Coordinates of C-alpha atoms and ligand atoms in Angstrom, one line a residue:
M8 CA -23.1 -7.9 8.7
T9 CA -21.1 -10.9 7.5
T10 CA -17.4 -10.9 7.1
L11 CA -16.2 -10.0 3.6
G12 CA -13.1 -11.9 2.4
V13 CA -10.1 -10.5 0.6
L14 CA -8.2 -12.9 -1.5
M15 CA -4.8 -11.3 -1.7
M16 CA -2.5 -12.9 -4.2
A17 CA 1.2 -12.6 -4.8
Y18 CA 4.0 -14.4 -6.7
G19 CA 5.6 -16.4 -3.9
T20 CA 9.3 -17.1 -3.4
P21 CA 11.4 -20.1 -2.3
R22 CA 11.9 -20.1 1.5
S23 CA 15.4 -21.6 1.2
L24 CA 17.9 -22.5 -1.6
D25 CA 16.6 -26.2 -1.4
E26 CA 13.3 -25.0 -2.7
V27 CA 14.6 -23.1 -5.7
E28 CA 14.4 -26.1 -8.2
A29 CA 10.7 -26.9 -7.3
Y30 CA 9.9 -23.2 -7.5
Y31 CA 11.6 -22.7 -10.9
T32 CA 9.8 -25.8 -12.2
D33 CA 6.4 -24.4 -11.0
I34 CA 7.1 -21.1 -12.8
R35 CA 7.8 -23.0 -16.0
R36 CA 4.5 -25.0 -15.6
G37 CA 6.2 -28.3 -14.8
R38 CA 9.3 -28.2 -17.0
K39 CA 12.4 -28.6 -14.9
P40 CA 15.2 -26.1 -15.5
S41 CA 18.5 -27.4 -16.8
P42 CA 21.4 -27.7 -14.3
A43 CA 22.9 -24.5 -15.7
E44 CA 19.6 -22.6 -15.5
L45 CA 19.1 -23.7 -11.9
A46 CA 22.7 -22.9 -10.9
D47 CA 22.2 -19.4 -12.3
L48 CA 19.0 -18.8 -10.4
V49 CA 20.6 -20.1 -7.2
R50 CA 23.6 -17.8 -7.7
R51 CA 21.2 -14.8 -8.0
Y52 CA 19.4 -15.7 -4.7
Q53 CA 22.8 -16.2 -3.1
A54 CA 23.8 -12.7 -4.3
I55 CA 20.9 -11.2 -2.4
G56 CA 21.6 -13.1 0.8
G57 CA 20.3 -16.6 0.1
V58 CA 16.5 -15.9 0.4
S59 CA 14.3 -13.2 -1.0
P60 CA 12.5 -11.0 1.6
L61 CA 9.4 -11.3 -0.6
W62 CA 7.4 -13.7 1.5
E63 CA 7.9 -11.8 4.8
I64 CA 7.0 -8.6 3.0
T65 CA 3.9 -10.1 1.4
K66 CA 2.7 -11.3 4.9
R67 CA 3.3 -7.8 6.4
Q68 CA 1.4 -6.2 3.5
A69 CA -1.6 -8.5 4.0
E70 CA -1.7 -7.9 7.8
A71 CA -1.4 -4.1 7.3
V72 CA -4.1 -4.0 4.7
E73 CA -6.4 -6.0 6.9
R74 CA -5.8 -3.6 9.8
A75 CA -6.4 -0.6 7.5
L76 CA -9.6 -2.0 6.2
N77 CA -10.9 -2.8 9.7
A78 CA -9.8 0.5 11.3
Q79 CA -12.7 2.5 9.8
A80 CA -15.9 0.6 10.5
E81 CA -16.5 -2.5 12.6
P82 CA -14.2 -5.4 11.7
A83 CA -15.8 -6.5 8.5
F84 CA -12.9 -7.8 6.3
R85 CA -10.7 -10.8 6.6
V86 CA -7.6 -11.1 4.4
Y87 CA -6.5 -14.5 3.0
L88 CA -3.1 -14.9 1.3
G89 CA -2.6 -17.1 -1.7
M90 CA 0.6 -17.5 -3.7
K91 CA 0.9 -18.3 -7.3
H92 CA 4.1 -20.5 -7.1
T93 CA 4.5 -21.5 -3.5
A94 CA 2.4 -22.5 -0.4
P95 CA 0.0 -21.3 0.7
R96 CA -1.5 -21.6 -2.8
I97 CA -4.3 -19.5 -4.1
A98 CA -6.5 -22.6 -4.0
D99 CA -5.6 -23.1 -0.3
A100 CA -6.7 -19.6 0.5
V101 CA -10.0 -20.1 -1.3
A102 CA -10.5 -23.4 0.6
D103 CA -9.8 -21.6 3.9
M104 CA -12.4 -18.9 3.1
R105 CA -15.0 -21.6 2.3
R106 CA -14.2 -23.4 5.6
D107 CA -14.6 -20.1 7.5
G108 CA -18.0 -19.5 5.8
I109 CA -16.9 -16.5 3.7
E110 CA -19.5 -16.0 1.0
R111 CA -18.1 -13.1 -0.9
A112 CA -14.5 -12.0 -1.5
V113 CA -12.6 -9.3 -3.3
A114 CA -9.7 -10.9 -5.2
L115 CA -6.7 -8.7 -5.7
V116 CA -3.2 -9.3 -7.0
L117 CA -0.2 -7.4 -5.5
A118 CA 0.7 -6.2 -9.0
P119 CA -0.9 -3.0 -10.3
H120 CA -1.0 -3.6 -14.0
Y121 CA -3.1 -6.2 -15.9
S122 CA -1.8 -8.7 -18.3
A123 CA -3.6 -11.9 -19.3
M124 CA -0.2 -13.6 -18.8
S125 CA 0.3 -12.3 -15.3
V126 CA -2.7 -11.0 -13.3
G127 CA -5.1 -12.9 -15.5
T128 CA -3.6 -16.3 -14.5
Y129 CA -3.9 -15.5 -10.8
H130 CA -7.6 -14.8 -11.3
E131 CA -8.1 -17.9 -13.4
Q132 CA -6.7 -20.0 -10.5
A133 CA -8.9 -18.2 -8.0
R134 CA -12.1 -18.6 -10.1
E135 CA -11.2 -22.3 -10.7
A136 CA -10.8 -22.9 -7.0
A137 CA -14.0 -21.1 -6.1
R138 CA -16.1 -22.7 -8.9
D139 CA -17.6 -25.4 -6.7
G140 CA -18.8 -24.0 -3.4
G141 CA -17.7 -20.4 -3.6
P142 CA -17.0 -17.8 -2.4
E143 CA -18.4 -15.4 -4.9
L144 CA -15.4 -13.4 -6.2
C145 CA -15.1 -9.9 -7.3
C146 CA -11.8 -9.9 -9.2
V147 CA -9.9 -6.6 -9.5
N148 CA -8.0 -6.6 -12.8
Q149 CA -5.9 -3.5 -12.4
W150 CA -5.4 -0.7 -9.9
H151 CA -2.5 1.2 -11.5
L152 CA -4.5 4.5 -11.6
E153 CA -5.7 4.4 -8.0
P154 CA -5.0 8.0 -6.8
R155 CA -3.2 7.1 -3.6
F156 CA -1.0 4.6 -5.4
L157 CA 0.0 7.3 -7.9
D158 CA 0.7 9.6 -5.0
A159 CA 2.9 6.9 -3.4
L160 CA 4.8 6.4 -6.6
A161 CA 5.3 10.1 -7.2
A162 CA 6.6 10.6 -3.6
R163 CA 9.2 7.9 -4.2
V164 CA 10.3 9.3 -7.5
E165 CA 10.6 12.7 -5.9
E166 CA 12.6 11.3 -3.0
A167 CA 15.0 9.6 -5.5
L168 CA 15.4 12.8 -7.5
G169 CA 16.3 14.5 -4.3
Q170 CA 19.3 12.2 -4.1
C171 CA 20.5 13.3 -7.6
R172 CA 23.1 16.1 -8.0
R173 CA 21.2 17.6 -11.0
P174 CA 17.6 16.4 -10.6
D175 CA 16.5 18.6 -13.5
E176 CA 18.8 16.7 -15.8
A177 CA 18.2 13.2 -14.5
M178 CA 16.3 10.6 -16.6
V179 CA 13.4 8.9 -14.7
M180 CA 12.9 5.4 -16.1
F181 CA 9.8 3.5 -15.2
T182 CA 10.3 -0.2 -15.5
A183 CA 8.3 -3.4 -15.3
H184 CA 8.8 -7.1 -15.8
S185 CA 9.1 -7.9 -19.5
L186 CA 6.7 -10.3 -21.0
P187 CA 6.8 -12.2 -24.3
A188 CA 6.2 -9.7 -27.2
R189 CA 3.3 -11.8 -28.4
I190 CA 1.1 -10.1 -25.8
L191 CA 1.0 -7.1 -28.3
D192 CA -0.9 -9.3 -30.8
M193 CA -3.3 -10.4 -28.1
G194 CA -4.5 -6.8 -27.6
D195 CA -3.2 -7.1 -24.0
P196 CA -3.5 -3.8 -22.0
Y197 CA -0.2 -4.3 -20.0
V198 CA 2.0 -1.9 -22.1
D199 CA -0.7 0.8 -22.2
Q200 CA -1.3 0.6 -18.5
L201 CA 2.4 0.9 -17.7
H202 CA 2.5 4.0 -19.9
Q203 CA -0.6 5.4 -18.1
S204 CA 0.7 5.2 -14.6
G205 CA 4.2 6.5 -15.6
E206 CA 2.6 9.4 -17.5
A207 CA 0.4 10.2 -14.5
V208 CA 3.4 10.3 -12.2
A209 CA 5.4 12.4 -14.7
K210 CA 2.5 14.8 -14.8
R211 CA 2.1 15.1 -11.1
L212 CA 5.8 15.9 -10.8
G213 CA 6.2 17.9 -14.0
L214 CA 9.0 15.6 -15.1
A215 CA 11.0 16.9 -18.2
H216 CA 12.9 13.6 -18.7
Y217 CA 11.2 10.3 -18.4
S218 CA 11.0 7.0 -20.3
F219 CA 10.0 3.4 -20.0
G220 CA 12.1 0.3 -19.8
W221 CA 11.7 -3.5 -19.5
Q222 CA 13.6 -5.7 -17.0
S223 CA 14.0 -9.3 -16.0
A224 CA 13.0 -10.8 -19.4
G225 CA 12.8 -14.6 -19.4
R226 CA 15.5 -16.7 -20.8
T227 CA 13.5 -18.3 -23.6
R228 CA 13.9 -18.3 -27.4
E229 CA 10.8 -16.2 -28.2
P230 CA 11.1 -12.4 -28.4
W231 CA 10.3 -10.4 -25.2
L232 CA 9.2 -6.8 -24.8
G233 CA 12.2 -4.5 -25.0
P234 CA 14.5 -2.7 -24.9
D235 CA 15.9 -4.2 -21.8
L236 CA 16.9 -1.8 -19.0
L237 CA 20.6 -2.7 -19.5
D238 CA 20.5 -1.6 -23.1
S239 CA 18.5 1.5 -22.3
L240 CA 21.2 2.5 -19.8
E241 CA 23.7 2.3 -22.6
A242 CA 21.5 4.4 -24.9
L243 CA 21.1 7.0 -22.2
A244 CA 24.8 7.2 -21.6
N245 CA 25.3 7.8 -25.3
E246 CA 22.7 10.6 -25.1
G247 CA 24.7 12.2 -22.3
Y248 CA 22.7 11.3 -19.3
R249 CA 24.8 11.0 -16.1
E250 CA 22.0 10.2 -13.5
V251 CA 19.1 7.8 -13.9
V252 CA 16.3 7.2 -11.4
V253 CA 14.8 3.7 -11.9
C254 CA 11.3 3.4 -10.7
A255 CA 10.2 -0.3 -10.8
Q256 CA 6.5 0.6 -11.0
G257 CA 5.4 -2.9 -11.9
F258 CA 6.5 -4.3 -8.6
V259 CA 5.4 -3.5 -5.1
A260 CA 8.0 -5.2 -2.9
D261 CA 11.7 -5.7 -2.6
H262 CA 12.5 -9.1 -4.2
L263 CA 14.9 -10.7 -6.6
E264 CA 14.0 -8.6 -9.6
V265 CA 14.7 -5.5 -7.6
L266 CA 17.5 -6.5 -5.3
Y267 CA 19.4 -8.4 -8.0
D268 CA 18.3 -7.2 -11.5
I269 CA 18.4 -3.5 -10.5
D270 CA 20.5 -3.2 -7.4
I271 CA 23.3 -5.5 -8.6
E272 CA 23.1 -6.1 -12.3
A273 CA 21.8 -2.7 -13.6
K274 CA 23.9 -0.7 -11.1
Q275 CA 27.0 -2.4 -12.2
R276 CA 26.2 -1.7 -15.9
A277 CA 25.4 1.9 -15.0
E278 CA 28.7 2.3 -13.2
E279 CA 30.6 0.9 -16.3
L280 CA 28.8 3.5 -18.4
G281 CA 29.6 6.4 -16.0
I282 CA 25.9 6.7 -14.9
R283 CA 24.7 7.1 -11.4
L284 CA 21.6 4.9 -10.9
V285 CA 19.3 5.7 -8.0
R286 CA 16.4 3.3 -7.4
T287 CA 13.1 4.5 -5.9
R288 CA 12.1 2.8 -2.7
Q289 CA 9.7 -0.1 -3.1
M290 CA 6.2 0.1 -1.5
N291 CA 6.5 -2.9 0.8
D292 CA 4.2 -2.3 3.8
D293 CA 4.6 1.5 3.9
P294 CA 1.4 3.1 5.3
D295 CA 0.8 5.2 2.2
F296 CA 0.8 2.1 0.0
V297 CA -1.2 0.1 2.4
R298 CA -3.9 2.8 2.4
A299 CA -3.9 2.8 -1.4
V300 CA -4.5 -0.9 -1.5
A301 CA -7.3 -0.6 1.1
D302 CA -8.9 2.1 -1.2
V303 CA -8.8 -0.4 -4.1
I304 CA -10.6 -3.0 -2.0
E305 CA -13.2 -0.7 -0.7
R306 CA -13.9 0.6 -4.2
A307 CA -14.2 -2.9 -5.5
K308 CA -16.7 -3.7 -2.7
R309 CA -18.8 -0.7 -3.5
D310 CA -18.7 -1.4 -7.3
A311 CA -19.9 -5.0 -6.6
G312 CA -22.8 -3.6 -4.6
W313 CA -21.7 -5.4 -1.5
Ligands
LIG968 C1 4.8 -10.3 -15.1 C2 5.7 -10.9 -14.0 C3 5.8 -10.4 -12.8 C4 5.2 -9.2 -12.1 C5 3.8 -9.4 -11.7 C6 3.6 -10.4 -10.6 O1 4.2 -10.1 -9.5 O2 3.0 -11.4 -10.7 C7 6.7 -11.3 -12.1 C8 7.2 -11.2 -10.8 C9 8.1 -12.0 -10.1 N1 8.9 -13.0 -10.7 C10 9.7 -13.6 -9.7 C11 10.6 -14.6 -10.0 C12 10.9 -15.3 -11.2 N2 10.2 -15.1 -12.3 C13 10.7 -15.9 -13.3 C14 10.3 -16.1 -14.6 C15 9.2 -15.4 -15.2 N3 8.5 -14.3 -14.7 C16 7.5 -13.9 -15.6 C17 6.6 -12.9 -15.4 C18 6.5 -12.1 -14.2 N4 7.1 -12.3 -13.0 C19 7.6 -14.7 -16.8 C20 6.7 -14.6 -18.0 C21 8.7 -15.6 -16.5 C22 9.2 -16.6 -17.5 C23 8.6 -18.0 -17.3 C24 9.3 -19.0 -18.2 O3 10.5 -19.2 -18.2 O4 8.5 -19.6 -19.0 C25 11.8 -16.7 -12.7 C26 12.6 -17.8 -13.4 C27 14.0 -17.4 -13.7 C28 14.1 -16.1 -14.4 O5 13.6 -16.0 -15.5 O6 14.7 -15.2 -13.8 C29 11.9 -16.2 -11.4 C30 12.8 -16.7 -10.3 C31 9.3 -13.0 -8.5 C32 9.9 -13.4 -7.1 C33 11.3 -12.9 -6.9 C34 11.8 -13.4 -5.5 O7 11.8 -14.6 -5.3 O8 12.1 -12.5 -4.8 C35 8.4 -12.0 -8.7 C36 7.7 -11.0 -7.8
LIG969 FE1 8.6 -13.8 -12.7

């Protein structure tokens, strides 16, 4: 049996502060940030220790998923890592697969919920790179309802509730990266999918108090999905909530949006409001999450008839 490729894709992060400008420019599709915008982003990376752990975590996730996939049968999978905004790029990973003679690959983004503006653009880059000469790709659009992924989320929410003084009275808020509000007019499934996975976790745990929030909205003129987590915290304080569990279900690793936007910015706001904020642990390369991602890939392989 020939080796099956896995094109594992993730966001990418600057490896040092010197790379932040090029990274920011890439995120904005070639438009350079202003000096003030750049300084603000550098400041946020400095606040989490200068570099984000995202790249190291992404590599560990890829290695662990490859091991999990190959533990069962004979070694039959090989994982190739491609980043959206830094090297190694998605196109580099596709070129490596071609060089290695990989004819078929499952393409998967390390983000569970589909939006044309996020996961869709990873797959576009992958298909573009594979157009001439392959490999044939089976693109997984979403995996937010994968049973073991929901189990992993539920376990982390339960763990965080265990750190609350009055778990029955705490609000569980499921968050994800905000996107421009125009995705709603595009019939994009992003918002519905976030509700689906949050509801599924709430049902598993029998949660009485849960809600949804948006974080990390871009600094542009157009309207973004809201309300923002910071405003939601204020509303919750006014409603009398004193403990809030934040579950950043749209992200699967510790990175800037988690370590700064939640752990520094949102925690500070919560403190000002007299709320205790407990964040759920991220998935990183925890075995339960790794097994869930391996399930997603095995399912995609079967569905493709490979
Ligand atoms: C949907 C989505 C995800 C989740 C899905 C996925 O994972 O793909 C995600 C993840 C991430 N986003 C990240 C970093 C950043 N995203 C930015 C800006 C933006 N993100 C957007 C969308 C998303 N982003 C959008 C529409 C913009 C505005 C672009 C513009 O301005 O037109 C900016 C610019 C400054 C700022 O706005 O803060 C940064 C630094 C990091 C890495 C953090 C680290 O290094 O640890 C990660 C995992
Ligand atoms: Fe982003």
